Coordinates of C-alpha atoms and ligand atoms in Angstrom, one line a residue:
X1 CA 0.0 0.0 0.0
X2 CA 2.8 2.5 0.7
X3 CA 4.4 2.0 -2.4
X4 CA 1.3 2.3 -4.3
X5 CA 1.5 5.4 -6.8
X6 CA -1.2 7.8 -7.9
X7 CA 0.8 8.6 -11.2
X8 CA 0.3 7.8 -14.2
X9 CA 2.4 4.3 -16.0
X10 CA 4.6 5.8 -18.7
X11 CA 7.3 3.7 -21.1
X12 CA 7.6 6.5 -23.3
X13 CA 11.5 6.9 -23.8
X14 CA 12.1 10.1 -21.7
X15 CA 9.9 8.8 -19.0
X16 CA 11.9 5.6 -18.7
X17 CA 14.9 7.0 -18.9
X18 CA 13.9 9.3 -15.8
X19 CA 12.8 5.6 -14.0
X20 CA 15.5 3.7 -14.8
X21 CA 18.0 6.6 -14.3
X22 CA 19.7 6.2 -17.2
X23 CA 19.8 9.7 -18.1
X24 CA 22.5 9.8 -16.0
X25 CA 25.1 7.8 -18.3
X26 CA 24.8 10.9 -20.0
X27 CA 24.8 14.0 -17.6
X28 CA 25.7 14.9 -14.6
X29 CA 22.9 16.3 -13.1
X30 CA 19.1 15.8 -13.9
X31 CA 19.0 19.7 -14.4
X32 CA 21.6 18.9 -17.3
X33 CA 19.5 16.3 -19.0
X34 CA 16.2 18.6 -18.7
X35 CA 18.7 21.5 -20.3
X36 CA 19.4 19.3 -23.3
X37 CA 15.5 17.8 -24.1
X38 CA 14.3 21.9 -23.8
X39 CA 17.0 22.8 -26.3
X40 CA 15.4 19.9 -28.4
X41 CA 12.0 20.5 -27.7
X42 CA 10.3 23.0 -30.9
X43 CA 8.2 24.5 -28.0
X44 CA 10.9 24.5 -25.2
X45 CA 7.8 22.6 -23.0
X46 CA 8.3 19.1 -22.0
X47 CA 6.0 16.6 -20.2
X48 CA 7.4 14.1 -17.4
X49 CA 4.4 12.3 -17.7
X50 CA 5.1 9.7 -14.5
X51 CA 5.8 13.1 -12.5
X52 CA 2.8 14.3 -14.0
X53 CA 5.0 17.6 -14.4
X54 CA 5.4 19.5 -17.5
X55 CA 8.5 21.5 -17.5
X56 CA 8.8 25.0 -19.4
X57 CA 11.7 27.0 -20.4
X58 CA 9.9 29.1 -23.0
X59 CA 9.7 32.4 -21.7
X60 CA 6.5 33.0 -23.2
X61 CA 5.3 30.3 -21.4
X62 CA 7.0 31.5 -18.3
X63 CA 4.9 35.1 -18.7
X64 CA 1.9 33.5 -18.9
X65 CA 2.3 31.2 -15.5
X66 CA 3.7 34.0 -13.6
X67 CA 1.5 36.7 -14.7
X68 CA -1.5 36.8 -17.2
X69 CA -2.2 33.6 -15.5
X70 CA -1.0 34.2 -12.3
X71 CA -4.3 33.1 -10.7
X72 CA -4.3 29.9 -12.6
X73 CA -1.3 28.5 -11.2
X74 CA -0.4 29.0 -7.3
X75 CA 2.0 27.2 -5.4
X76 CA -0.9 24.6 -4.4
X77 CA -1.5 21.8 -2.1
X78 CA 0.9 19.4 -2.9
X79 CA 3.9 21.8 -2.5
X80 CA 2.4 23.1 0.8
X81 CA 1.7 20.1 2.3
X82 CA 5.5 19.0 1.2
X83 CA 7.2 22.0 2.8
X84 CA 4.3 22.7 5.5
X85 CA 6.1 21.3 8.6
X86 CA 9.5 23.3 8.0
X87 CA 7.8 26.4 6.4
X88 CA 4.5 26.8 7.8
X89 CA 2.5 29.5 6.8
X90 CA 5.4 31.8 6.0
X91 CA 5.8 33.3 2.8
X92 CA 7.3 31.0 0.3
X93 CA 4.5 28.6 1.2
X94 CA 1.3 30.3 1.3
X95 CA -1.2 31.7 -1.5
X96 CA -4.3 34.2 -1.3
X97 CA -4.5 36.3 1.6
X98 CA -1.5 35.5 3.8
X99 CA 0.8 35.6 0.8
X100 CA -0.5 39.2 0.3
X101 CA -0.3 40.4 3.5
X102 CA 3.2 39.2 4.4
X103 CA 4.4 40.7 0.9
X104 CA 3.2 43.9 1.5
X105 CA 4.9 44.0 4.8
X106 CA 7.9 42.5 3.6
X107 CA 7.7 45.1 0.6
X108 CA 7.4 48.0 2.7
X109 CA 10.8 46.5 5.1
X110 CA 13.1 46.0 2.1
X111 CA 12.2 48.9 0.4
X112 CA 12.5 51.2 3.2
X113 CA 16.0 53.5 3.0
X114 CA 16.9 53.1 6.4
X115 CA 16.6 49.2 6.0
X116 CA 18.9 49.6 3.2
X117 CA 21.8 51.3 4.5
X118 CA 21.2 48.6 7.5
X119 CA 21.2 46.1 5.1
X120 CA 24.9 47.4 3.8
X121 CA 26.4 47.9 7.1
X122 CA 26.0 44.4 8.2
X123 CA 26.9 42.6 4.6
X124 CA 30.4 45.3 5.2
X125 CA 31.2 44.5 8.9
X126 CA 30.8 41.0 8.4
X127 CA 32.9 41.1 5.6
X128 CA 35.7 43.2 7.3
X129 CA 35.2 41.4 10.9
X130 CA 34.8 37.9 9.7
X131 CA 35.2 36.7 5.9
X132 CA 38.6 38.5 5.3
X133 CA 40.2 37.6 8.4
X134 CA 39.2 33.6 7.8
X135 CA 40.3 33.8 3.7
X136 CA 43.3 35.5 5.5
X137 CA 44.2 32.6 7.5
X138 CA 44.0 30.1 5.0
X139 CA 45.9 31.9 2.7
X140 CA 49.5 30.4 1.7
X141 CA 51.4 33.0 3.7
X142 CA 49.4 32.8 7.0
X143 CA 51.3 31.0 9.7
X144 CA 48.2 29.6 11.0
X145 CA 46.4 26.9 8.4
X146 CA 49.6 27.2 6.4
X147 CA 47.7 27.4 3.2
X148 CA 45.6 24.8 3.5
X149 CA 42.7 24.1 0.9
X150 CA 39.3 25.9 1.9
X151 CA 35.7 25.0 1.3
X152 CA 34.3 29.0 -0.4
X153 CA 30.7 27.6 -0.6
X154 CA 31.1 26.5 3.6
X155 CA 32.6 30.1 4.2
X156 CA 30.0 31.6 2.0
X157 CA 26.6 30.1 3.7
X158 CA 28.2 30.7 7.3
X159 CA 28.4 34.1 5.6
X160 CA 25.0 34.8 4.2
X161 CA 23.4 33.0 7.7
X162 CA 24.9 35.8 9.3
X163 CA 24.3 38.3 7.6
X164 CA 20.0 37.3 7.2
X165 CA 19.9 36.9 10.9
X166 CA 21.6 39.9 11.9
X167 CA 19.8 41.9 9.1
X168 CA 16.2 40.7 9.4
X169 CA 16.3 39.5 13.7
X170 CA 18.8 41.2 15.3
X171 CA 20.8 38.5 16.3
X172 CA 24.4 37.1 15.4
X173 CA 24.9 33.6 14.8
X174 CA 28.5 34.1 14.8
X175 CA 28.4 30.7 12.1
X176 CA 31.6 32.9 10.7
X177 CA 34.9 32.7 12.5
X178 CA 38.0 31.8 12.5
X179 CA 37.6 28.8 14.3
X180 CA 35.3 27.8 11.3
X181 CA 32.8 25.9 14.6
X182 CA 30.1 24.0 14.2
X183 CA 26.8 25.4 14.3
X184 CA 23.3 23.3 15.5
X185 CA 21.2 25.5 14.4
X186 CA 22.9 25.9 10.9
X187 CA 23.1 22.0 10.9
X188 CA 19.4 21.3 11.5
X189 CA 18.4 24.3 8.9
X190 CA 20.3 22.5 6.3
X191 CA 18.8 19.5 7.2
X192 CA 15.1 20.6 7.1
X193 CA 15.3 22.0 4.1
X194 CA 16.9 18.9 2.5
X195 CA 15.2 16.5 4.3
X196 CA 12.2 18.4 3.2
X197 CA 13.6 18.8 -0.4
X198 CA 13.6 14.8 -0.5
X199 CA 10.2 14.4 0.3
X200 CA 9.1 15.6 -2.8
X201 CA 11.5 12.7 -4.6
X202 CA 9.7 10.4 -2.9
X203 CA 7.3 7.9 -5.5
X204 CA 4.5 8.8 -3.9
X205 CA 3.4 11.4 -0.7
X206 CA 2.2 8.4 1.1
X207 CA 5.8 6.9 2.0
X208 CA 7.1 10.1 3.9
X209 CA 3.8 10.6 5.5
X210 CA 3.3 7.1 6.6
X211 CA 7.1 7.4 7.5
X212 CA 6.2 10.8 9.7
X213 CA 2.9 8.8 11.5
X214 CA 5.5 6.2 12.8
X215 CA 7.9 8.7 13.3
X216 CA 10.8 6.6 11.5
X217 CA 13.6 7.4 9.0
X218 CA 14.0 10.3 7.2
X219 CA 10.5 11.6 8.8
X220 CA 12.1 11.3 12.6
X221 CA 15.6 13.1 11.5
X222 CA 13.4 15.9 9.7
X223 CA 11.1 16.4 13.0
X224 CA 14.1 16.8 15.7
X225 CA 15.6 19.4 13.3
X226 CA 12.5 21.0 12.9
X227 CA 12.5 21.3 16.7
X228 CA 15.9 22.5 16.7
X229 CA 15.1 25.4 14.3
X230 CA 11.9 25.9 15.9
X231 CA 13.5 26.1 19.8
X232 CA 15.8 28.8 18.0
X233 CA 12.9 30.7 16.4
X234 CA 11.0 30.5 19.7
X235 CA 13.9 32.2 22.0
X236 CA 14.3 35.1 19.2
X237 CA 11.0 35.7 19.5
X238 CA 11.0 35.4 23.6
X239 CA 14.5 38.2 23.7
X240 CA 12.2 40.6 21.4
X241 CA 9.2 40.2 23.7
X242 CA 11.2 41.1 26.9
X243 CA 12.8 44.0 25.0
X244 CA 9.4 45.4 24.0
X245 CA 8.3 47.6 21.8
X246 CA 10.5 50.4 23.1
X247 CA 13.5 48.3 22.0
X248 CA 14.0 50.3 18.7
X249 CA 14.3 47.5 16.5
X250 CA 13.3 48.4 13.2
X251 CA 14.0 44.9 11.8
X252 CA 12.0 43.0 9.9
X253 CA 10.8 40.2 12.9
X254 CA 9.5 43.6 14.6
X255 CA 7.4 44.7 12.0
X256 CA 5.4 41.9 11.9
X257 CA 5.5 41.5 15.8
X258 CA 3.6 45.1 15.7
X259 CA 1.0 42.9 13.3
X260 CA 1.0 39.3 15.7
X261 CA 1.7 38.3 19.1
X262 CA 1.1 34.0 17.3
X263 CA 4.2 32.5 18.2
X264 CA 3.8 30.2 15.1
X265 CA 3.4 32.4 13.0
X266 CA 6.5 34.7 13.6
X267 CA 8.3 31.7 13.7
X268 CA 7.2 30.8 10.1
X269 CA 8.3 34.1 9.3
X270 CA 11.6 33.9 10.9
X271 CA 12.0 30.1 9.3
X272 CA 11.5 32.0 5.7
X273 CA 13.8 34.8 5.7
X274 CA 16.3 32.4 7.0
X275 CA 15.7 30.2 4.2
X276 CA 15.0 33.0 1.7
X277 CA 18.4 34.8 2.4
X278 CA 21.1 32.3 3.3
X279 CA 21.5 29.4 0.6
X280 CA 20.5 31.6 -1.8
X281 CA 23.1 34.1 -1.7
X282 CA 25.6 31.5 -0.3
X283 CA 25.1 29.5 -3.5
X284 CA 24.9 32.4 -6.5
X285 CA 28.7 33.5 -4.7
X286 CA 29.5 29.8 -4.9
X287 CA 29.0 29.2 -8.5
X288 CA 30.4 33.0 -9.2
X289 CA 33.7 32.1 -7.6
X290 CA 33.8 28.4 -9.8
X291 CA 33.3 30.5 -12.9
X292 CA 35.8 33.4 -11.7
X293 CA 38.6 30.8 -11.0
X294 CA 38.2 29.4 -14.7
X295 CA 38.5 33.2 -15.9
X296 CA 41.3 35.1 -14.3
X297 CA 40.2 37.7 -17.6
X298 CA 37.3 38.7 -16.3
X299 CA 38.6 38.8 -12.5
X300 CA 41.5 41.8 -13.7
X301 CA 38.3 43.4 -16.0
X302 CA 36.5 43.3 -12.5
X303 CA 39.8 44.2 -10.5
X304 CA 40.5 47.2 -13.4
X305 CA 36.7 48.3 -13.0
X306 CA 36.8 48.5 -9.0
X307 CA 40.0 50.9 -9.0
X308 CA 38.3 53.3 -11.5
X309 CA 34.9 53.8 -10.1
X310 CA 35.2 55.0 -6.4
X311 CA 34.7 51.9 -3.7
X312 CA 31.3 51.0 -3.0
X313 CA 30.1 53.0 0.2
X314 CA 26.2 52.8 0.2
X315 CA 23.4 50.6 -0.9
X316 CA 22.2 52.6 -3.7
X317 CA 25.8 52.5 -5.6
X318 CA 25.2 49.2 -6.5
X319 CA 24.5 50.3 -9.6
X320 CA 27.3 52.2 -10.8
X321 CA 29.7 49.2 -11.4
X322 CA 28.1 48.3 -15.0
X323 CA 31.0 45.1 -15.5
X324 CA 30.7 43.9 -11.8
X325 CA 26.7 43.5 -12.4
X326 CA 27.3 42.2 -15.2
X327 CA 29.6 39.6 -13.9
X328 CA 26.9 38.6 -11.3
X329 CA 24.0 38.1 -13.7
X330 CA 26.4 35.9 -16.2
X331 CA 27.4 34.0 -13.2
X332 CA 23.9 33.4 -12.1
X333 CA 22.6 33.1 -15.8
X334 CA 24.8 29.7 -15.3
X335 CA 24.9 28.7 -12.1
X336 CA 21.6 30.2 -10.4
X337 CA 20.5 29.4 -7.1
X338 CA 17.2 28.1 -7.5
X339 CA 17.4 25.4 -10.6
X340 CA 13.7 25.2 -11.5
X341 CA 10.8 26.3 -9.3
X342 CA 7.0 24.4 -9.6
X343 CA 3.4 25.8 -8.9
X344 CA 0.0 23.9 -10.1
X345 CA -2.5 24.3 -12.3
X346 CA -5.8 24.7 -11.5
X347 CA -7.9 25.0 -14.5
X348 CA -7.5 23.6 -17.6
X349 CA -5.1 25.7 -19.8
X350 CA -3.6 25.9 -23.0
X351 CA -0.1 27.3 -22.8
X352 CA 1.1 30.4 -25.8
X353 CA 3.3 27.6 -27.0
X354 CA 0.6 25.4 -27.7
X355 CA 0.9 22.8 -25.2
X356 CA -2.1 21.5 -23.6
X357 CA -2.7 21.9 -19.4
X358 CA -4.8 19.5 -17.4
X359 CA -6.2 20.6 -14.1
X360 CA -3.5 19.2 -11.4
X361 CA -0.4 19.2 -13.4
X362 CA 2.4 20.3 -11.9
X363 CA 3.8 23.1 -14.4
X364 CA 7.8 24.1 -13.8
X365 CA 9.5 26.9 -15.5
X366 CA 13.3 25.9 -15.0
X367 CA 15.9 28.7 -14.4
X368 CA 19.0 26.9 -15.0
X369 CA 17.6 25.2 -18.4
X370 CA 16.6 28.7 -19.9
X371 CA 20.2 30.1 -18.9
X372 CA 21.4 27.7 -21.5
X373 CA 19.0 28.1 -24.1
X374 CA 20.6 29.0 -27.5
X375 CA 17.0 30.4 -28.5
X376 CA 17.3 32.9 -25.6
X377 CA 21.1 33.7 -25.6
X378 CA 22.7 32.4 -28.6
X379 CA 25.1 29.6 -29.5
X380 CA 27.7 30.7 -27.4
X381 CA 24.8 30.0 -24.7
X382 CA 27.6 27.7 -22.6
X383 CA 30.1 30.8 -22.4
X384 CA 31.0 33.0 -19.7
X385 CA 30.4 35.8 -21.0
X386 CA 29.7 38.9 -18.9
X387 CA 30.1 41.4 -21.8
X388 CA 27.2 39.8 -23.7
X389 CA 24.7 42.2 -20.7
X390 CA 26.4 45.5 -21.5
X391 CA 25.3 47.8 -24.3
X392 CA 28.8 50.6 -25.0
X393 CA 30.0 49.6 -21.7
X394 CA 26.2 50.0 -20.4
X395 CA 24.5 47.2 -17.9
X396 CA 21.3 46.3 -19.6
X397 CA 18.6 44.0 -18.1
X398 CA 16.8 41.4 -19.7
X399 CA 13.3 41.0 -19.5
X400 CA 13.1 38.9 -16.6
X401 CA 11.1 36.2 -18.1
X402 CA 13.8 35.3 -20.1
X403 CA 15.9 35.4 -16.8
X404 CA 13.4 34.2 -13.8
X405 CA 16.6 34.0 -12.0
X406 CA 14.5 35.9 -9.0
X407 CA 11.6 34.5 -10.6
X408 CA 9.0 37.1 -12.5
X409 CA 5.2 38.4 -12.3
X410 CA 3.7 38.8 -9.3
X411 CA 5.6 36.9 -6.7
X412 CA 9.1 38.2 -7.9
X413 CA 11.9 37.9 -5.4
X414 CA 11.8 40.9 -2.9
X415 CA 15.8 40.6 -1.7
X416 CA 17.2 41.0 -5.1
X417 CA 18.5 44.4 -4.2
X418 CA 20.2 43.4 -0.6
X419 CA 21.2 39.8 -2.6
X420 CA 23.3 42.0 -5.5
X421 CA 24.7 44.3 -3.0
X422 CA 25.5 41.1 -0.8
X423 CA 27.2 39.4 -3.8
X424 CA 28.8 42.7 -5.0
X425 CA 30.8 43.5 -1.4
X426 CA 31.9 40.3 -1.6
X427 CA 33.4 40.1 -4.9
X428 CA 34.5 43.6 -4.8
X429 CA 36.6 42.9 -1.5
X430 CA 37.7 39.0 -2.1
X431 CA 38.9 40.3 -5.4
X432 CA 40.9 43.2 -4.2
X433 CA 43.0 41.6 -1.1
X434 CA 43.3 37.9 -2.8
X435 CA 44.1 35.2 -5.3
X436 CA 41.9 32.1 -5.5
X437 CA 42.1 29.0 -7.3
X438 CA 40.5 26.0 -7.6
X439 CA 42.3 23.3 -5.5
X440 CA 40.7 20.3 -8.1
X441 CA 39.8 21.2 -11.5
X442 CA 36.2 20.2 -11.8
X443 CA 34.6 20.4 -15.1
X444 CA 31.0 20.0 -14.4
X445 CA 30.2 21.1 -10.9
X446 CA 27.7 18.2 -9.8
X447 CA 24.7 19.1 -7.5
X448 CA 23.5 17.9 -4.2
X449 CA 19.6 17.6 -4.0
X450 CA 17.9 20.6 -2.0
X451 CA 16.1 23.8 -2.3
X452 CA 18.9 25.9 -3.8
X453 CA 21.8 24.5 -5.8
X454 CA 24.7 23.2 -3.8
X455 CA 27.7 22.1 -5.1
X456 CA 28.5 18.5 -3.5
X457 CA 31.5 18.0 -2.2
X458 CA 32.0 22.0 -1.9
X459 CA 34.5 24.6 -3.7
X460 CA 37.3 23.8 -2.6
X461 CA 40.3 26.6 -3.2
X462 CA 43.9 27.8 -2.8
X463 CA 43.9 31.7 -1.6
X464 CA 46.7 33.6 -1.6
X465 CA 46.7 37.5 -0.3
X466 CA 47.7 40.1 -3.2
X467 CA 50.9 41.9 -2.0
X468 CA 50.6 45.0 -1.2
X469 CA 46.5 44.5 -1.2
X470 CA 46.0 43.8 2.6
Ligands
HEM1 C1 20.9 35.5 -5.1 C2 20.0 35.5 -4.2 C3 18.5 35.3 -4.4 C4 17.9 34.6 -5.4 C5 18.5 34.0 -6.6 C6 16.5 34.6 -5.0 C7 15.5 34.1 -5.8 C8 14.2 34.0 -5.4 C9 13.1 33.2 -6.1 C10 13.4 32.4 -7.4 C11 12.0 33.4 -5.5 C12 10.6 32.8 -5.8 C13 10.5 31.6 -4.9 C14 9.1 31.0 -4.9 O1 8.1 31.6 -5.1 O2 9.1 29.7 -4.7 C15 12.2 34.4 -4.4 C16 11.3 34.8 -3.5 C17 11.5 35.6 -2.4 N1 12.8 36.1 -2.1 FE1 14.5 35.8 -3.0 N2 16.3 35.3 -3.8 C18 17.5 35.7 -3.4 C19 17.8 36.4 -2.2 C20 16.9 36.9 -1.4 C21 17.2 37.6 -0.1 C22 18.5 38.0 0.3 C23 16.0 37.9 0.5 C24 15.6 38.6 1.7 C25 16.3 39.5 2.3 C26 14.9 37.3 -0.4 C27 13.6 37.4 -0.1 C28 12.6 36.8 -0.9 C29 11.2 36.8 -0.5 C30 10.6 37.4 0.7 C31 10.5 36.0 -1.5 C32 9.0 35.7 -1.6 C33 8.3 36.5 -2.6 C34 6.9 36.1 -2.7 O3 6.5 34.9 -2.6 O4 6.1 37.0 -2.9 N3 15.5 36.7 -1.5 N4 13.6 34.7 -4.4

């Protein structure tokens, strides 16, 4: 009975090939295989019929899921239910009313000018009190790891958990040291989220469910580090309560705690930003840094660029280094952090492309395949490429269904601002005061499953410091 699967028997030869697996003869990662059937596919729209999941990467397509038909196709049931017990009703999981009213709240927060220039100073002081001082002694000259190889994407999501706790909660993780320790709570968040990732792999909902009745498996290791995160949330939530509201917090947590006194709730919240600004960022610098190694070029454009144009001091400069933006969007174009991202249909729908959508399907538009579409950026689709965004030296956007790197429509990312200026600081001062290279040559970077890419295994570099740089 708990094997029993509600989706539909498919031979057809993509279909087995997902079963069996044996796409994977052929590419490293199942985002790869995806990337090569869209490329073949005449209307860039395929159908995994025993996932029941069709899977776009025409941007016409995406534009109608995201927007004219926004209504149409919400995150839904399935995916609720899925993420439910880590995510709760925060943001990322909800629809209707609750995902209105925590946007507009969230809106007004990261919009707001003084949450900006807060935004900057934390990214900066954890930069200058934390991430320089660990590249520093890893680097070949340091007398203290004698220049031994260093996991960046580690570094970089001890990083970015910093930074989103301090910025939206007030409080320091201190996941970032020199000691490199070992964090609980960032443990049991990267468990949730995987452990919760892997539900959704499973063949049916029915096995991790009856799994989390008998409280067994997978379903036990994903409860005690919900509780883990959740005893975290909880004692944030208790500090900012004793503080009251004369506290003169103007974070995000007490903006909605002006809103709410339910715990649960705020702790949803809390669980979402967490989640919303940690791998994320953690995982665009990761692949950024895997393409800068392979491109010292582009590092001395960015290097040549930095020393020109005066250092970045505020949020809203972020704009005025036209080749370092550029840099990031190639690099995410790539390598971006969420691969692919699903909602459901709820009415039957015909899509521009022509493709047919029951009720119930699960409709995907997939990031990472549309980066490397040559119908979207041209044959040399597989090339770094950063000049290929500027127009006489200019940054120009592309229309950002063609590039739902922070997805599109209605529901578009709200942190891309703080994210860019995140990404920015770091490159901008990594770049300036060292040399890194990869310690193994990888050729493909192969993915761990999750909810934002992760390279397995880590990036693993050599860092140097620039003379005369530090
Ligand atoms: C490179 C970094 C980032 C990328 C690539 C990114 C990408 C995305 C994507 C694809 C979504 C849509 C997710 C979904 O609906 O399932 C999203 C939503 C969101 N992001 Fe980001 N994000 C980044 C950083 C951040 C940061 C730093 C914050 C907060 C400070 C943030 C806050 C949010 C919020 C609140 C939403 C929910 C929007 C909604 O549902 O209306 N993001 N982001």
């Amino acid at each position: 009975l708990i094997y029993r699967t509600s989706t539909p028997q498919c031979t057809c030869k993509i279909c087995h090939a997902y079963v069996t697996s044996t796409w994977s003869i052929h590419f490293t990662n199942l985002s790869d295989w995806y990337t090569h059937l869209l490329n073949k596919s005449p209307t860039k729209t395929i159908h995994i019929h025993v996932l029941n999941n069709l899977i776009t990467s025409n941007h016409e397509s995406v534009q109608y899921i995201l927007k004219t038909r926004f209504q149409n196709y919400p995150k839904g049931k399935p995916f609720s239910l899925i993420l439910g017990d880590f995510l709760g009703r925060g943001i990322f999981n909800v629809d209707g009313d609750s995902w209105r009213f925590q946007r507009k709240m969230a809106c007004l927060e990261l919009g707001n000018l003084s949450m900006r220039s807060h935004a900057f100073e934390v990214v900066n002081d954890e930069i200058d009190r934390r991430l320089v001082p660990v590249l520093s002694s890893f680097s070949k000259s340091s007398s203290q790891r004698e220049g031994l190889d260093l996991d960046l994407q580690d570094v970089f999501r001890r990083f970015s958990f910093d930074v989103i706790c301090k910025f939206s909660f007030g409080f320091d993780p201190r996941c970032l040291d020199v000691s490199l320790p070992v964090s609980d709570l960032a443990v049991a968040f990267d468990l949730a989220s995987r452990l919760s990732a892997e539900r959704a792999m499973n063949p049916s909902a029915l096995v991790w469910r009856m799994k989390r009745v008998l409280n067994v498996g997978s379903e036990r290791r994903l409860k005690e580090a919900i509780d883990t995160v959740d005893a975290f949330a909880g004692e944030v939530i208790r500090e900012r309560n004793k503080l009251g509201s004369c506290s003169g917090h103007g974070d995000l947590l007490s903006r909605f705690m002006a809103t709410t006194k339910d715990p649960e709730y705020l702790r949803d919240i809390i669980v979402s930003f967490m989640l919303a600004g940690r791998d994320t960022v953690a995982s665009a610098l990761t692949g950024l840094f895997w393409l800068l190694a392979r491109h010292p070029q582009v590092v001395a454009t960015i290097r040549e660029e930095v020393a020109e144009v005066e250092a970045l001091t505020s949020f809203d400069q972020i704009h005025e280094h036209h080749y370092l933006q550029a840099v990031v969007f190639e690099g995410m174009r790539l390598f971006p952090p969420i691969q692919f991202n699903s909602k459901f249909c709820l009415e039957n729908d015909t899509f521009p492309d022509g493709t047919f959508v029951k009720k119930g399907t699960r409709v995907t538009y997939h990031p990472y395949a549309m980066g490397r579409m040559e119908s979207i950026w041209g044959s040399d689709c597989l090339d770094f490429k950063p000049e290929r965004w500027l127009k006489n030296g200019v940054f120009l956007q592309e229309t950002p269904f063609k590039y739902p790197v922070f997805q599109a429509g209605y529901r578009m990312c709200l942190g891309k601002e703080m994210a860019l200026v995140e990404i920015k600081s770091v490159v901008i001062s990594l770049l300036q005061r060292f040399d890194i290279e990869l310690a193994t040559p990888v050729r493909t970077p192969r993915f761990s499953p999750g909810l934002t890419a992760t390279f397995t295994g880590g990036l693993q570099v050599r860092v140097s410091e620039r003379r005369g740089k530090t």
